[in-house]
PDB file of C-alpha atoms and ligand atoms in Angstrom:
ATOM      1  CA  UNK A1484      -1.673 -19.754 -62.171  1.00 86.00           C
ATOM      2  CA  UNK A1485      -4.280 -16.869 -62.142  1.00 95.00           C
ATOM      3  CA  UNK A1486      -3.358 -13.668 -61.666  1.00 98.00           C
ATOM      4  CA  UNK A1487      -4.631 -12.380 -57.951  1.00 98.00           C
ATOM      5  CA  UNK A1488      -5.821  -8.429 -57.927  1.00 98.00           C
ATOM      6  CA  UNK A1489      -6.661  -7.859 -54.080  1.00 99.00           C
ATOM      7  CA  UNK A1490      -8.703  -4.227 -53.967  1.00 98.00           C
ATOM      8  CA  UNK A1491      -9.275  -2.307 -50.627  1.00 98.00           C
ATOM      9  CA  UNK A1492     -11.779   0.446 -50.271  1.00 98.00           C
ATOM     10  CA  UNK A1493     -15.089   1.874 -48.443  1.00 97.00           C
ATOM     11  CA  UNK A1494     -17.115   1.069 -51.144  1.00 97.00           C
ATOM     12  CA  UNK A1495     -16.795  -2.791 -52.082  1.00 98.00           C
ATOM     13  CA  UNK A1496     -20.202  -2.452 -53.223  1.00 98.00           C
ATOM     14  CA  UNK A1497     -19.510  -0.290 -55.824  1.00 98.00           C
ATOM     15  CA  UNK A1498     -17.129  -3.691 -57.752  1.00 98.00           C
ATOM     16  CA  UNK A1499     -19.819  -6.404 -58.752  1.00 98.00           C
ATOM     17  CA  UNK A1500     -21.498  -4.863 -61.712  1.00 98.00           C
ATOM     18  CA  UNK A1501     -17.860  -4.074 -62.785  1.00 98.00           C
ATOM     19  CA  UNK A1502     -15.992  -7.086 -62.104  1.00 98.00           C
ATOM     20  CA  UNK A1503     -19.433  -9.390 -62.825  1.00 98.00           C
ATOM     21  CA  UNK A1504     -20.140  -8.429 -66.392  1.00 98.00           C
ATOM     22  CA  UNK A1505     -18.049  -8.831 -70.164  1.00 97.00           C
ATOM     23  CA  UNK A1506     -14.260  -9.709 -70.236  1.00 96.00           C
ATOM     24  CA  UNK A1507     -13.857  -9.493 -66.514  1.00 98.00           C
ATOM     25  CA  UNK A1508     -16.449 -11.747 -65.962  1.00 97.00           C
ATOM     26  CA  UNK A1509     -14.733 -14.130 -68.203  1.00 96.00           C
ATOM     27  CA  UNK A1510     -11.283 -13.438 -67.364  1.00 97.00           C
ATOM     28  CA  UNK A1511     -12.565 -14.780 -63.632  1.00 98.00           C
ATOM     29  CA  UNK A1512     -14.933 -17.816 -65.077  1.00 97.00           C
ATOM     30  CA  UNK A1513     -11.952 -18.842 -67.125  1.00 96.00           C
ATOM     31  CA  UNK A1514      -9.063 -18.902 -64.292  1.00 97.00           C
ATOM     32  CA  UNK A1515      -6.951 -16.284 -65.618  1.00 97.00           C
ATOM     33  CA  UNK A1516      -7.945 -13.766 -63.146  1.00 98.00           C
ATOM     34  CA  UNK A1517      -9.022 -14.107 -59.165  1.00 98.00           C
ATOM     35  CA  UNK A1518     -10.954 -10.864 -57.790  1.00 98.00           C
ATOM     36  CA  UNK A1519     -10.465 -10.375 -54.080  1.00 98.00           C
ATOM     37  CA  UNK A1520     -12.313  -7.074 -52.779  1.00 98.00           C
ATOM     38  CA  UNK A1521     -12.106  -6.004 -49.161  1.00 98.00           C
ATOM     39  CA  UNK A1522     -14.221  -3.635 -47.408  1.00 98.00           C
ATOM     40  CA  UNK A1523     -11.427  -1.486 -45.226  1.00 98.00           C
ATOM     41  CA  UNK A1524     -13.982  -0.733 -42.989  1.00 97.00           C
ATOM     42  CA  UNK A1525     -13.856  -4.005 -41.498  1.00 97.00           C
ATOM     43  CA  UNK A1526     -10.471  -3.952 -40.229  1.00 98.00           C
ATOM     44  CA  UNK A1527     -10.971  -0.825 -37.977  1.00 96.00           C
ATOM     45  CA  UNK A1528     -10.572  -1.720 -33.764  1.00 90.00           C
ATOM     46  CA  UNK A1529     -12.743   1.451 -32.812  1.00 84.00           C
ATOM     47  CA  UNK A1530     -16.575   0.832 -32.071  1.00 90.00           C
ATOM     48  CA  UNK A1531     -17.621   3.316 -34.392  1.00 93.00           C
ATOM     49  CA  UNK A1532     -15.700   1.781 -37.340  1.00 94.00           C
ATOM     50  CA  UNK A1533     -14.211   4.853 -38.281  1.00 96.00           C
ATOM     51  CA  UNK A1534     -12.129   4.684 -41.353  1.00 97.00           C
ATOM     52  CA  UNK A1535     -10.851   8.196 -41.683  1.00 96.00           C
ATOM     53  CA  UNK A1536     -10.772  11.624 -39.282  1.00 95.00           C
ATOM     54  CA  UNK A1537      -9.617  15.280 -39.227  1.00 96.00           C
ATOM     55  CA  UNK A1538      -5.961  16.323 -40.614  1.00 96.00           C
ATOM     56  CA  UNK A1539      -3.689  16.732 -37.760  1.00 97.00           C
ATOM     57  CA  UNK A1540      -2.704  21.106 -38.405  1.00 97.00           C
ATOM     58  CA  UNK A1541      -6.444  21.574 -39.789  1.00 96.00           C
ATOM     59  CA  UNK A1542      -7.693  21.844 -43.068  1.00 94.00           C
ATOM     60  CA  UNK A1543     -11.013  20.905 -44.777  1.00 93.00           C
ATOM     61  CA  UNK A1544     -11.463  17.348 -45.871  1.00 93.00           C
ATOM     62  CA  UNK A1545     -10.972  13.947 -43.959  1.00 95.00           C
ATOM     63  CA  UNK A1546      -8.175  11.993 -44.287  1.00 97.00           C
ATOM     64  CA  UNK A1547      -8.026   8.264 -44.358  1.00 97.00           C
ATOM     65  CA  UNK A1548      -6.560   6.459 -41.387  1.00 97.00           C
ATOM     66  CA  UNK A1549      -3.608   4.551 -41.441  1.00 98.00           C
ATOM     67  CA  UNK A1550      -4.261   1.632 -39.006  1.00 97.00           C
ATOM     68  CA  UNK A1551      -7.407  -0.028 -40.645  1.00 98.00           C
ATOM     69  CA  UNK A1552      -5.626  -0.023 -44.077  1.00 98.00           C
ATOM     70  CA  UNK A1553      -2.208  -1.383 -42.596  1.00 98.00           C
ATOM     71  CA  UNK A1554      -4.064  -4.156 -40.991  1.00 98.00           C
ATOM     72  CA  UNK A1555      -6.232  -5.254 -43.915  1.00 98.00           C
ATOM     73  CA  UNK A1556      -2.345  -5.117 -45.983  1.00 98.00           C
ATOM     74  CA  UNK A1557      -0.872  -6.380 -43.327  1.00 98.00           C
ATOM     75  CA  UNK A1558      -3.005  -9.618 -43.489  1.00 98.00           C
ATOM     76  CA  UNK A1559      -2.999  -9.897 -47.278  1.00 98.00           C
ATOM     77  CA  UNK A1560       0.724 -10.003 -47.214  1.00 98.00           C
ATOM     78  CA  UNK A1561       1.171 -13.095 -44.621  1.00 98.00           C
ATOM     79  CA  UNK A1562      -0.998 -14.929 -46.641  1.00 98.00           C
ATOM     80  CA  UNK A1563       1.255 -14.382 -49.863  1.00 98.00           C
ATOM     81  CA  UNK A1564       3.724 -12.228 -51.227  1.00 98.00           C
ATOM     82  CA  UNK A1565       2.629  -9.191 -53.606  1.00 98.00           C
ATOM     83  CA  UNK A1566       4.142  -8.104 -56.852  1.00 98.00           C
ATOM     84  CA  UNK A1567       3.407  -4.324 -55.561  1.00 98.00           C
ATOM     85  CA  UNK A1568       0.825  -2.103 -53.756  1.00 98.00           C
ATOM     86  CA  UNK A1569      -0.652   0.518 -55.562  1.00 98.00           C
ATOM     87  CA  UNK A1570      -2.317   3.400 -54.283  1.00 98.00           C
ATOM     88  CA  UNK A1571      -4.656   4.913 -56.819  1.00 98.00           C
ATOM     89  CA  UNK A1572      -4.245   8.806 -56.443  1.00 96.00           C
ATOM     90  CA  UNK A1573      -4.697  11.954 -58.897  1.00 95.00           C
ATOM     91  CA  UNK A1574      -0.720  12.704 -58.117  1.00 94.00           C
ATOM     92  CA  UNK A1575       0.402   9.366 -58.983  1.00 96.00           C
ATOM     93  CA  UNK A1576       2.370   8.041 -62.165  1.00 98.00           C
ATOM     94  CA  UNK A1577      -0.536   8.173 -65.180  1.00 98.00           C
ATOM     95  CA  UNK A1578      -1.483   4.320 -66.356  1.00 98.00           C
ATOM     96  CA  UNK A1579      -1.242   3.989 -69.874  1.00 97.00           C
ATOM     97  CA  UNK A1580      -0.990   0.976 -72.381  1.00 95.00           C
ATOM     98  CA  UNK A1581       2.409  -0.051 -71.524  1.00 96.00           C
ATOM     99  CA  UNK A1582       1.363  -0.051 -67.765  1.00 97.00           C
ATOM    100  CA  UNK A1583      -0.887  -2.670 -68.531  1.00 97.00           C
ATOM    101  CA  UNK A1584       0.917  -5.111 -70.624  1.00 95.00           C
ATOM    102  CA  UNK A1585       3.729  -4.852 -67.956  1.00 97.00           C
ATOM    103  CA  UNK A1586       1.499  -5.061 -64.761  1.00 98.00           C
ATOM    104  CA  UNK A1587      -0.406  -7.968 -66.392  1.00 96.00           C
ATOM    105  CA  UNK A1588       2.879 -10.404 -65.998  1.00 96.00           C
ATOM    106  CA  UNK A1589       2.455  -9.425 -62.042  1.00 97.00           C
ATOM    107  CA  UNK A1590       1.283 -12.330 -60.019  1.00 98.00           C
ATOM    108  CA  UNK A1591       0.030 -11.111 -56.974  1.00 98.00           C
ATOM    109  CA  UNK A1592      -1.042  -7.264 -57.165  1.00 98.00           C
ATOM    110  CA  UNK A1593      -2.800  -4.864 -54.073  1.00 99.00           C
ATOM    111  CA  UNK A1594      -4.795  -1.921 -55.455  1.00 99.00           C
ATOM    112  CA  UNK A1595      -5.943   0.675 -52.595  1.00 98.00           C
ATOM    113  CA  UNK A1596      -8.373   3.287 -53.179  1.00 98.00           C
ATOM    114  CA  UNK A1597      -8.129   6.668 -51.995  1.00 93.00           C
ATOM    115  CA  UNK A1598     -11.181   8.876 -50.598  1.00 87.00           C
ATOM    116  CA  UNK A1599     -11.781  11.978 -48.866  1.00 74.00           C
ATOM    117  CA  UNK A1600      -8.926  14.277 -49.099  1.00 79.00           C
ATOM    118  CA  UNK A1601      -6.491  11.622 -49.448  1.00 92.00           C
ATOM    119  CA  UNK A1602      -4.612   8.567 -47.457  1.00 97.00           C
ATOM    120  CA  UNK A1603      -2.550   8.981 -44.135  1.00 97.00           C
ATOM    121  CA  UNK A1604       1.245   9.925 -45.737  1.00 97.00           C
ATOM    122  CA  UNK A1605       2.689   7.039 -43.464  1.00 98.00           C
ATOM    123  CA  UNK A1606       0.758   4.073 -45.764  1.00 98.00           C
ATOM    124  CA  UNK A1607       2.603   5.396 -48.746  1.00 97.00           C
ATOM    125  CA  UNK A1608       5.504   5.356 -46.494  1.00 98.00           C
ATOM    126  CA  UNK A1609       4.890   2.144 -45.093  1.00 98.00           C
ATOM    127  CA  UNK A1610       3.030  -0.070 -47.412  1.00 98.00           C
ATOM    128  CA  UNK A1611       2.923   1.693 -50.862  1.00 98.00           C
ATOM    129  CA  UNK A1612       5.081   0.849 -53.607  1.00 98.00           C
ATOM    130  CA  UNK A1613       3.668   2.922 -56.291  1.00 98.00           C
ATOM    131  CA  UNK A1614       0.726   5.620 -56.920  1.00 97.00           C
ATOM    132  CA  UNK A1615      -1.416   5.202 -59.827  1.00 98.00           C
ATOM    133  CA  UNK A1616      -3.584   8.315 -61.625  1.00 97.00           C
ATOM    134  CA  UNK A1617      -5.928   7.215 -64.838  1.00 98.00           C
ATOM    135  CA  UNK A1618      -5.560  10.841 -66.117  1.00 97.00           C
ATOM    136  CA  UNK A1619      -5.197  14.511 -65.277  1.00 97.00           C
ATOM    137  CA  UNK A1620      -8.724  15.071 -63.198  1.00 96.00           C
ATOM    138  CA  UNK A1621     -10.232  14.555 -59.873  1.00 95.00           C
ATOM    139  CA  UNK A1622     -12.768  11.282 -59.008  1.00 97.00           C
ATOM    140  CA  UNK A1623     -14.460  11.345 -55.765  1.00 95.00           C
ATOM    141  CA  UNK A1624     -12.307   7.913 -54.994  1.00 97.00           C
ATOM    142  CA  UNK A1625     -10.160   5.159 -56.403  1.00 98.00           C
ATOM    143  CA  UNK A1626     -12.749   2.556 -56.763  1.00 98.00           C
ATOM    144  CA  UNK A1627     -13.601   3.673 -60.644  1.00 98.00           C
ATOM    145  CA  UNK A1628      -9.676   4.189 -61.113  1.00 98.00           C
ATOM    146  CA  UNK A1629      -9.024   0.494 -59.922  1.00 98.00           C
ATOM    147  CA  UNK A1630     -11.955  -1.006 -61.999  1.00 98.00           C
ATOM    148  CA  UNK A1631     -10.462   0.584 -65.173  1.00 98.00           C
ATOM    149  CA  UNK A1632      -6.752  -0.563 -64.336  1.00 98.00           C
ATOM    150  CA  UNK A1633      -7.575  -4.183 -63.528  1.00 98.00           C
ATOM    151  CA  UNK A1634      -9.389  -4.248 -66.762  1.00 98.00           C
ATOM    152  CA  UNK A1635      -6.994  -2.693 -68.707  1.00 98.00           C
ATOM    153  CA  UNK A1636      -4.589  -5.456 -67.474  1.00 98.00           C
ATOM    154  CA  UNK A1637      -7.116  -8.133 -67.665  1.00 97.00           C
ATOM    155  CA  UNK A1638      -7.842  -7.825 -71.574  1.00 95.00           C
ATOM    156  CA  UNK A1639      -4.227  -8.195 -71.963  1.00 95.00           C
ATOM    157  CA  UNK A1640      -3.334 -11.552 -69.890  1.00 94.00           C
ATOM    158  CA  UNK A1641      -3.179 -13.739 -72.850  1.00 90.00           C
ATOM    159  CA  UNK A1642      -5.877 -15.779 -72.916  1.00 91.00           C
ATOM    160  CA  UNK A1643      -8.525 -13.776 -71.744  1.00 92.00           C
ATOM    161  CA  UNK A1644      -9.154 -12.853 -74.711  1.00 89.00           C
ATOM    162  CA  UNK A1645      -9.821 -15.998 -76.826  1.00 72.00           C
ATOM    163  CA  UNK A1646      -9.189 -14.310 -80.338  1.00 64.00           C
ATOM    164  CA  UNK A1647      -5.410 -13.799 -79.666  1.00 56.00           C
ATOM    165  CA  UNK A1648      -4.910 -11.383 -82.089  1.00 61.00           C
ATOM    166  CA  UNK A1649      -7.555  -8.471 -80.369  1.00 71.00           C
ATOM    167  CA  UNK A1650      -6.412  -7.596 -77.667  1.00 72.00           C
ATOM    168  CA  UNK A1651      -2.705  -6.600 -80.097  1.00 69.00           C
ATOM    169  CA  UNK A1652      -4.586  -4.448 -82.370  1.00 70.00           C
ATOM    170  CA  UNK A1653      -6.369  -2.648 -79.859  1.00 77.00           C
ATOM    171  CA  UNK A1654      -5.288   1.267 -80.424  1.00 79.00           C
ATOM    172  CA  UNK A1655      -1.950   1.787 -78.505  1.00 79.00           C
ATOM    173  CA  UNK A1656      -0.936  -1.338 -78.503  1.00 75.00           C
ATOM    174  CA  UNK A1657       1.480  -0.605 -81.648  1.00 82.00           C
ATOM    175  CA  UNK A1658       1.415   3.097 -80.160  1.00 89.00           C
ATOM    176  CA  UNK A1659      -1.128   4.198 -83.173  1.00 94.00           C
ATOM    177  CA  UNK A1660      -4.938   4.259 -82.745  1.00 96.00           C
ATOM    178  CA  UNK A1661      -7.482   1.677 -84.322  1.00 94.00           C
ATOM    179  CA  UNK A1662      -8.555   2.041 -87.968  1.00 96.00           C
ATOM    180  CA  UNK A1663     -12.560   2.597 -88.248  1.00 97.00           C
ATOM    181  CA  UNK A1664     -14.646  -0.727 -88.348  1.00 97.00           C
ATOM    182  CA  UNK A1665     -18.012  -1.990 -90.034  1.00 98.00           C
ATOM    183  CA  UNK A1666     -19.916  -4.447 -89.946  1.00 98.00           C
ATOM    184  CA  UNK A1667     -23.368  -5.386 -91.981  1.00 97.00           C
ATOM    185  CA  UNK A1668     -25.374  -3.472 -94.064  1.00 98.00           C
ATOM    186  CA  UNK A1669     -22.995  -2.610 -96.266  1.00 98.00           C
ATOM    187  CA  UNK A1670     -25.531   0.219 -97.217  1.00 98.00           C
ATOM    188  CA  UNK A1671     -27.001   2.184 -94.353  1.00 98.00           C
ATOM    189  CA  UNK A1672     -29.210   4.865 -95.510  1.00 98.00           C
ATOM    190  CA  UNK A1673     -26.721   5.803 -97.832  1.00 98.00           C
ATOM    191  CA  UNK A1674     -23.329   5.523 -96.059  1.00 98.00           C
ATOM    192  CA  UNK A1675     -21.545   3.371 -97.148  1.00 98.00           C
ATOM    193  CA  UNK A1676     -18.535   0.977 -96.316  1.00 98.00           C
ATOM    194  CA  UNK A1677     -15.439   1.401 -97.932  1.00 98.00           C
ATOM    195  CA  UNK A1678     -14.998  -0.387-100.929  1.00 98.00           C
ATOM    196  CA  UNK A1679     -11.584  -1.721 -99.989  1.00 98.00           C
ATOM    197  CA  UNK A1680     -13.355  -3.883 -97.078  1.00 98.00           C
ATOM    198  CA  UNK A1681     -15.553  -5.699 -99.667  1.00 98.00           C
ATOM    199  CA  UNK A1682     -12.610  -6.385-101.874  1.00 98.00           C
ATOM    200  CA  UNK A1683     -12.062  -9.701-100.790  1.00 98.00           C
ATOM    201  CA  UNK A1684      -8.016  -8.564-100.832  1.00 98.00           C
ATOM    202  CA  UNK A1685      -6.441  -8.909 -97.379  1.00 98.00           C
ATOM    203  CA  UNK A1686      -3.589  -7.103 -99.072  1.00 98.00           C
ATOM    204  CA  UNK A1687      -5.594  -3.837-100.241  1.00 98.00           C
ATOM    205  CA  UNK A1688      -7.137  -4.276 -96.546  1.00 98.00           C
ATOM    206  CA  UNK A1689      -4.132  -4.019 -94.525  1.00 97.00           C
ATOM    207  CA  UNK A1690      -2.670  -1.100 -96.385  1.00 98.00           C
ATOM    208  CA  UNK A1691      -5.981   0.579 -95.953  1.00 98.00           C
ATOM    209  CA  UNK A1692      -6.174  -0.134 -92.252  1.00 97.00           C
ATOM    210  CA  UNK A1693      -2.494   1.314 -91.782  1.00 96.00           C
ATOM    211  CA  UNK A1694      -3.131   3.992 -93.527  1.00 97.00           C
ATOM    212  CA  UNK A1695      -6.317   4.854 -91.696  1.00 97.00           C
ATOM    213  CA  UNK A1696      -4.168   4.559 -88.273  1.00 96.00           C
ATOM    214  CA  UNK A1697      -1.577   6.505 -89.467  1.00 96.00           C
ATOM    215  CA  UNK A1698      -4.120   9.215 -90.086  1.00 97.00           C
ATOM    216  CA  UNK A1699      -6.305   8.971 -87.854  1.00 97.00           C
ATOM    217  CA  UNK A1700      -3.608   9.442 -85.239  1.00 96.00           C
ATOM    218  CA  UNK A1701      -2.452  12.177 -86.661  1.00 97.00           C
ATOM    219  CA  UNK A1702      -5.310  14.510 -86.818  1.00 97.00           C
ATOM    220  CA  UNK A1703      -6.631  12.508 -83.624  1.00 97.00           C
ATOM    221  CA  UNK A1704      -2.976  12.287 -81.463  1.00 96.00           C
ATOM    222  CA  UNK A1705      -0.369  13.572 -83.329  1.00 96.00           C
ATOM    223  CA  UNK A1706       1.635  13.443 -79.623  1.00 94.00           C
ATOM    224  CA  UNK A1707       1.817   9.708 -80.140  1.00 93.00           C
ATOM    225  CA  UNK A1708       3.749  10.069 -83.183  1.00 93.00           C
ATOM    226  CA  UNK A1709       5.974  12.779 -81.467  1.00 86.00           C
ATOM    227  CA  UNK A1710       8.611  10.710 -80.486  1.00 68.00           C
ATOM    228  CA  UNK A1711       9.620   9.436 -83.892  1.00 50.00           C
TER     229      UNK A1711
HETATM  230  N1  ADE B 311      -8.488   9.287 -57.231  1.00 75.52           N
HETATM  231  C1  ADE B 311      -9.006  10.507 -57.492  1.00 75.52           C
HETATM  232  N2  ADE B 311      -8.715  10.899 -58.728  1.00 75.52           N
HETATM  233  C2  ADE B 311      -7.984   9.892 -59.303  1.00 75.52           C
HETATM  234  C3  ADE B 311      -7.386   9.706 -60.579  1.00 75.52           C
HETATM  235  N3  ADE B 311      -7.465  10.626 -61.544  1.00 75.52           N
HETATM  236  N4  ADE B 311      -6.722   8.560 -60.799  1.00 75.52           N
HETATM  237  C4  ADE B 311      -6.635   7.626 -59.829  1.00 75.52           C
HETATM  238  N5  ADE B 311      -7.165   7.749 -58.616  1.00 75.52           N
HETATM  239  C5  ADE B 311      -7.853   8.874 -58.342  1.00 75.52           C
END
């Protein structure tokens, strides 16, 4: 069964280029992965359609509105259960590989994107079950958060990916980033590819390529080889 990734925001039109192009594109021709994306506006009862309005104390900034977002969940979850809801927010737990592979054996997942100066407290209360940041900095809204999670998690749903081994030697996957890749001339300009990779010996090769990891993460990350 495909994996279902409902999205709710103010700015559905900001998905299709996204969600229409590369390995998402083929994740959803293939049946491994179902897109849903809902425009929050059109859940609002008001006649202006207003989405968000002024914190209650004062403040600057807007502040989303809890009833449009409550109903659009609200009729997403009669229609079938949900694996989680997860608002995307700069305070929230930071996504990282292992996110991924683990939110990838999900089912059914709701991602809802934040704007303005942030999302009425009582949907966390109410509907949230966990907050999502894709690093330490500030974007204007969730939408380009929730494009890069459900990608992240589609390139790991096996299948999606039709050479089996890629997606595992992506860098993190084995907590150590990729070794450098070429491809033809073997001569450009001058520069030229390693030696090793023209060998012909797989042996020589995978030494080199774990010894390139190994290094390049050090100089690169050493704080992913902290913990050992
Ligand atoms: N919304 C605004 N900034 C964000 C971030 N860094 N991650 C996820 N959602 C966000």
């Amino acid at each position: 069964m495909a994996m279902r990734i409902d999205i709710l925001t103010l700015f559905p039109e900001m998905f299709p280029g996204v969600f229409g192009s590369s390995i998402l594109k083929r994740a959803v021709d293939k049946g491994y992965l179902e897109l849903h994306v809902h425009d929050i506006r059109a859940y609002t009862y008001d006649k202006h359609h207003r989405t968000d309005d002024y914190p209650f104390g004062g403040g600057a900034g807007m502040v989303m509105m809890v009833e449009p977002i409550a109903r659009c969940i609200e009729q997403l979850q009669s229609e079938r259960d949900y694996d989680g809801v997860f608002l995307m927010a700069p305070d929230g737990e930071v996504f990282n590989q292992q996110k991924a592979n683990e939110m990838s054996m999900f089912h059914n997942i709701i991602l809802l994107c934040g704007h303005y100066k942030g999302v009425d407290e009582r949907v966390r209360e109410l509907y949230v079950t966990g907050d999502l940041s894709i690093g330490d900095y500030v974007l204007s809204g969730g939408e380009i958060a929730a494009m890069a999670i459900t990608d992240a998690i589609a390139r790991v749903i096996p299948g999606v990916i039709s050479d089996g081994a890629s997606a595992l030697s992506d860098s993190f996957q084995d907590g150590l980033l990729s070794a450098p890749v070429y491809t033809r001339p073997a001569d450009f300009r001058g520069h030229r590819v390693p030696d090793v990779l023209l060998s012909g010996n797989p042996k020589l090769i995978d030494e080199w390529r774990m010894d390139q990891q190994l290094t390049r993460t050090r100089e690169r990350r050493p704080d992913l080889l902290a913990h050992e």
